[in-house]
Tab-separated table of C-alpha atoms and ligand atoms in Angstrom:
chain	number	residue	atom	x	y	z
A	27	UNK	CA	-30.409	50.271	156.014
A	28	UNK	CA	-31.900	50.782	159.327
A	29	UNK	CA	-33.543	47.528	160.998
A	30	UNK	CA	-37.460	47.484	160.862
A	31	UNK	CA	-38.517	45.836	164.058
A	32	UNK	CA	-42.385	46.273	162.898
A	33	UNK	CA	-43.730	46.005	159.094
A	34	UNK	CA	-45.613	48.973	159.526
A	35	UNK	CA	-42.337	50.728	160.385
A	36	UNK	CA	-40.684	49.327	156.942
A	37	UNK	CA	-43.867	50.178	155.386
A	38	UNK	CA	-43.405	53.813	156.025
A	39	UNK	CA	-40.067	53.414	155.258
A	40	UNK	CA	-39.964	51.656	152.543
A	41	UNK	CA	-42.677	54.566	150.963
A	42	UNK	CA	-40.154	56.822	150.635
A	43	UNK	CA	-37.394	55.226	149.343
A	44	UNK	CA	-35.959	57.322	146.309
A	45	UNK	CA	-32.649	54.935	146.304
A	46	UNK	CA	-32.801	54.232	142.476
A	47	UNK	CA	-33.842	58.099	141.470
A	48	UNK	CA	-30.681	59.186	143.344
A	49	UNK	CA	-28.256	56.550	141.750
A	50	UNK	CA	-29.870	57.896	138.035
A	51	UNK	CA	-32.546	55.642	137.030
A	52	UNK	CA	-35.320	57.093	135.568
A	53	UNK	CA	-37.822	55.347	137.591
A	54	UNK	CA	-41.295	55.702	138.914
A	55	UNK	CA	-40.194	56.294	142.887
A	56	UNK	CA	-43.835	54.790	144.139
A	57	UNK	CA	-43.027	51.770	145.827
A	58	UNK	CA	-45.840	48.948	145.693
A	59	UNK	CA	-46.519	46.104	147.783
A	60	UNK	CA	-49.392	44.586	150.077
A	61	UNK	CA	-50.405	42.040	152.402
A	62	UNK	CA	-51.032	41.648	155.764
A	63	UNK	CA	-47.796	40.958	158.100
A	64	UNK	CA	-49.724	38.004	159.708
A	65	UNK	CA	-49.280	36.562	155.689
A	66	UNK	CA	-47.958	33.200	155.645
A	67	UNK	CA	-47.723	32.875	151.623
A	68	UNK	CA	-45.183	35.268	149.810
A	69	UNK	CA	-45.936	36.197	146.291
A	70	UNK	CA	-42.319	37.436	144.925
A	71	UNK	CA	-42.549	39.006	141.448
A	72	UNK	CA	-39.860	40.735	139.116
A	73	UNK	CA	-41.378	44.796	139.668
A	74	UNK	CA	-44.373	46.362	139.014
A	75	UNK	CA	-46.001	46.961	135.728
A	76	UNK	CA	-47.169	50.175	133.937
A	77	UNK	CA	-50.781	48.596	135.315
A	78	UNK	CA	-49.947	48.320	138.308
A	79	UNK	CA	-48.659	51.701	138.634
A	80	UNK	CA	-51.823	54.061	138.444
A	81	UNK	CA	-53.367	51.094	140.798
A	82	UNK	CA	-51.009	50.957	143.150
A	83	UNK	CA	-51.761	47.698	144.013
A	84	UNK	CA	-49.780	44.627	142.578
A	85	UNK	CA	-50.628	42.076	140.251
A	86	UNK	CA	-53.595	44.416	138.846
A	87	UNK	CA	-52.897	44.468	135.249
A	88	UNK	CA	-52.984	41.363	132.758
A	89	UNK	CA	-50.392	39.553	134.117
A	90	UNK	CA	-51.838	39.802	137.822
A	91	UNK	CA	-55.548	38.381	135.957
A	92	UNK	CA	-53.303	35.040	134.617
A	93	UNK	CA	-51.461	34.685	138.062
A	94	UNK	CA	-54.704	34.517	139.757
A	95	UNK	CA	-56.399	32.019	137.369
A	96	UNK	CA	-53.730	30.076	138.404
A	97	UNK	CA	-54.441	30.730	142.237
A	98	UNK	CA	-57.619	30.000	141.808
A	99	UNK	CA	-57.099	26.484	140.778
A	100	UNK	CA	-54.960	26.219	143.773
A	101	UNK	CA	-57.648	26.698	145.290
A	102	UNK	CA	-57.345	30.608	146.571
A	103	UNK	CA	-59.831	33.446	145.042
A	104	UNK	CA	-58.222	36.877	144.655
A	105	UNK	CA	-60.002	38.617	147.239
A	106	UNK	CA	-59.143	36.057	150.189
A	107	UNK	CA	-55.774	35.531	148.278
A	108	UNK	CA	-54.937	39.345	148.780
A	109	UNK	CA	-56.382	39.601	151.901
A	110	UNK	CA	-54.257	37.013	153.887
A	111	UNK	CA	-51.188	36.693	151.490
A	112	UNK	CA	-48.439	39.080	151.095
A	113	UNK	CA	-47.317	40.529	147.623
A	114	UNK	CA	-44.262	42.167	146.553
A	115	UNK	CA	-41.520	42.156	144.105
A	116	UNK	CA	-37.823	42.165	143.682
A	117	UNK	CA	-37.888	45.867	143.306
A	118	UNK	CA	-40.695	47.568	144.536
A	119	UNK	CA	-40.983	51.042	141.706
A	120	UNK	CA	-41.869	50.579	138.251
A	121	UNK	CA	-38.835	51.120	135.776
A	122	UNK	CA	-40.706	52.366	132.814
A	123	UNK	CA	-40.884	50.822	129.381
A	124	UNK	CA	-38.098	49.248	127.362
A	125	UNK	CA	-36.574	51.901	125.469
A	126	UNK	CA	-37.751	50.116	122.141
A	127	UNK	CA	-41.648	50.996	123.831
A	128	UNK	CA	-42.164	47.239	123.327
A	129	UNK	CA	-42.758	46.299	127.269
A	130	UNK	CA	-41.254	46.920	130.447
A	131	UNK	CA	-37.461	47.507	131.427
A	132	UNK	CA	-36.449	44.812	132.898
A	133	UNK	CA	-34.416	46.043	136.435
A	134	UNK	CA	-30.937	46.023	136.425
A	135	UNK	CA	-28.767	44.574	138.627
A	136	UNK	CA	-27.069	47.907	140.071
A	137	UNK	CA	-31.450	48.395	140.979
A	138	UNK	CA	-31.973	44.771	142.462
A	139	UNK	CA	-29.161	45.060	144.671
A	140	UNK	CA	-30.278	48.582	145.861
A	141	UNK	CA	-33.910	47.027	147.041
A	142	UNK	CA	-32.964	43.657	148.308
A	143	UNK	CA	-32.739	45.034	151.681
A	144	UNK	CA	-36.128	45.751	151.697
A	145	UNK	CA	-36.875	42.427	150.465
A	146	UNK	CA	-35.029	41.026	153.131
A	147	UNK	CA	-36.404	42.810	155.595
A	148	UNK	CA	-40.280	42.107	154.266
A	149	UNK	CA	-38.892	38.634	154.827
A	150	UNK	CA	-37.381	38.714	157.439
A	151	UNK	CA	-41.053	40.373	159.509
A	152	UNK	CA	-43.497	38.437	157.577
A	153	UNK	CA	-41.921	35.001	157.753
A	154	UNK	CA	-43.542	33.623	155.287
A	155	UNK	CA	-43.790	29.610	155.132
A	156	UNK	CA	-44.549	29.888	151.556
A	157	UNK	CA	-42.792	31.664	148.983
A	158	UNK	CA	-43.662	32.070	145.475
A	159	UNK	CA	-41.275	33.433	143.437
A	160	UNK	CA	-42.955	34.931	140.306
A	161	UNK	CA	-40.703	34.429	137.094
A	162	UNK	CA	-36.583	34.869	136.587
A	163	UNK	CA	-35.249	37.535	138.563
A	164	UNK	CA	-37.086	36.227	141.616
A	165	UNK	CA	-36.200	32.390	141.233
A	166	UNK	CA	-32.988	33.848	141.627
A	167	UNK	CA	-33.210	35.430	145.214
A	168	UNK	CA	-33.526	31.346	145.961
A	169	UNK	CA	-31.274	29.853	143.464
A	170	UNK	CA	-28.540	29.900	141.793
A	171	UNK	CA	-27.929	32.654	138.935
A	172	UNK	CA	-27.870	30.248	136.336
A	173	UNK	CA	-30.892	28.340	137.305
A	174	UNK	CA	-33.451	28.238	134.325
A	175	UNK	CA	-37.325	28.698	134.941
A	176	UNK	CA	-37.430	25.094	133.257
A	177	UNK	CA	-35.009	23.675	135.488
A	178	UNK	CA	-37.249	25.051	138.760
A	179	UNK	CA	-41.238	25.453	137.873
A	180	UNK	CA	-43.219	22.316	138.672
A	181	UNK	CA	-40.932	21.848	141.702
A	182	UNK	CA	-40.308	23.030	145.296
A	183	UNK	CA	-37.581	22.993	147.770
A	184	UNK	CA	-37.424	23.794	151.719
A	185	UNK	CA	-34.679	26.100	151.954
A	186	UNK	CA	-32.578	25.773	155.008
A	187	UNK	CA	-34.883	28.192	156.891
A	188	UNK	CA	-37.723	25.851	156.438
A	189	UNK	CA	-39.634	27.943	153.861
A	190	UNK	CA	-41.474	25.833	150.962
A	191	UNK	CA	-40.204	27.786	147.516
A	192	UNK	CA	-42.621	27.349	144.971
A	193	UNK	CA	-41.564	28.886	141.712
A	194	UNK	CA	-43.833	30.281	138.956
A	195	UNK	CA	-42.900	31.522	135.166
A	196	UNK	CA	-44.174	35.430	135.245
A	197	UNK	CA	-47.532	35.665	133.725
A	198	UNK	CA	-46.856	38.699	131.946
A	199	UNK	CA	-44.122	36.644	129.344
A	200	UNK	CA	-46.077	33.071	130.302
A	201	UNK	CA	-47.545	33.120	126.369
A	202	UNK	CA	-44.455	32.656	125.214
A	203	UNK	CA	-42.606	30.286	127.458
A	204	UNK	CA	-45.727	28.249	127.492
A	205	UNK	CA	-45.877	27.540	124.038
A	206	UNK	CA	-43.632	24.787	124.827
A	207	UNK	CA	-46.147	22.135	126.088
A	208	UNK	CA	-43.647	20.468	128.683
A	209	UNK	CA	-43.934	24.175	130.349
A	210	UNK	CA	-47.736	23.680	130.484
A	211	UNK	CA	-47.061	20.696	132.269
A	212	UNK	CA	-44.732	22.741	134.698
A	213	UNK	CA	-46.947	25.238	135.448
A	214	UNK	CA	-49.995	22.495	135.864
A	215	UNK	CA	-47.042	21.029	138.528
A	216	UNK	CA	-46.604	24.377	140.313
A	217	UNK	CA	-50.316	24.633	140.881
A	218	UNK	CA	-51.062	20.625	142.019
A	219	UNK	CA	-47.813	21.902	144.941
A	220	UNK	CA	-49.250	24.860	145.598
A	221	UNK	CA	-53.055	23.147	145.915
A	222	UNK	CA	-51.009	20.446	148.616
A	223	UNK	CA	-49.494	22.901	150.138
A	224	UNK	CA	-52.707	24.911	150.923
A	225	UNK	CA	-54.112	22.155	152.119
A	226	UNK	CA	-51.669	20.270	154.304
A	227	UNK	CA	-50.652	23.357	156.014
A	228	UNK	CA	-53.852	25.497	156.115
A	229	UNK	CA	-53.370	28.257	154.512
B	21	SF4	S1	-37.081	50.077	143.410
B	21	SF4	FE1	-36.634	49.661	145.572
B	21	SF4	S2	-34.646	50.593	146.006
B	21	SF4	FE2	-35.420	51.448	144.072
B	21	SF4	S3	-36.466	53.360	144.725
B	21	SF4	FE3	-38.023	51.728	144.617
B	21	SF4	S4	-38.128	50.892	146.712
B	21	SF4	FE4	-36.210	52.083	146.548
């Protein structure tokens, strides 16, 4: 992939990728994203949803409504929270339902690998000093493969580039994983960092 020097330059870019559609998936080819490149909070989640789709926008559906309750006892309301934060996902195009019709597909791996580029040059020109990575398959960009959303959520690390990680569960499956209470109390965790973090580094 080319190197973006600009994000307005990925942007456009980044629009018309068709990368998965040529290697067979049967994939929505409208990549979504937002933020402003002056963002210094990253909001990482798994790929957009058939909500988000039509709106173009991420985080717009249910899931995006739980994720910002949450923000908002950070301390963040949506509008300022989408007007100074960037949002994006591990890949960028939504990959339809699950065959079954009961949810999304989740990406595969041969489709993560094909967009991580694009993730890594989003972070690479936004330089975020807070990253939030929204459920599995974006805890995973930061840790190991094996890492467990228990093991991580209600935590942070500074990676070796100085970036605060913050992990969240993904809102959309949250129900269920939270209907272990010691998850509650992760999440609860994840929002006190998040509140600190806001506050100690003015965000
Ligand atoms: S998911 Fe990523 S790699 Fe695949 S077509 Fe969309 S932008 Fe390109």
């Amino acid at each position: 992939m080319a190197e973006y020097t600009d994000l307005e330059s990925l942007h456009a870019a980044l629009s018309k990728c068709r990368l998965c559609a040529e290697a067979g998936y049967r994939i929505e080819s409208r990549p979504i994203f937002s933020g402003p490149p002056s963002a210094r909070l990253m909001v990482i989640g798994q790929a957009p949803g058939e909500a988000e789709a039509p709106a173009g926008q991420p985080f717009s559906g249910d899931a995006g409504r739980r994720l910002f309750r949450w923000l908002e006892r950070a301390g963040w309301d949506e509008e300022t929270f989408r007007a100074t934060c960037y949002i994006t996902s591990v890949t960028k195009c939504f990959p339809g339902r699950r065959p079954t019709g009961e949810g999304d597909r989740v990406p595969t791996a041969a489709e993560r690998r094909l967009c991580r580029p694009w993730l890594e040059g989003e972070l690479s020109l936004v330089r975020p000093e807070v990253i939030v990575p929204v459920g599995r398959l974006a805890v995973q960009v930061f840790y190991p493969p094996e890492t467990r959303l228990a093991d991580v959520v209600g935590s942070s690390i500074v990676d070796e580039q100085g970036r605060h990680i913050v992990p969240l569960p993904h809102p959309s499956g949250a129900s269920r994983w939270l209907n272990d209470r010691r998850n509650v109390g992760r999440v609860e965790q994840a929002i006190l960092i998040l509140r600190r973090l806001r506050l100690e580094l003015g965000l």
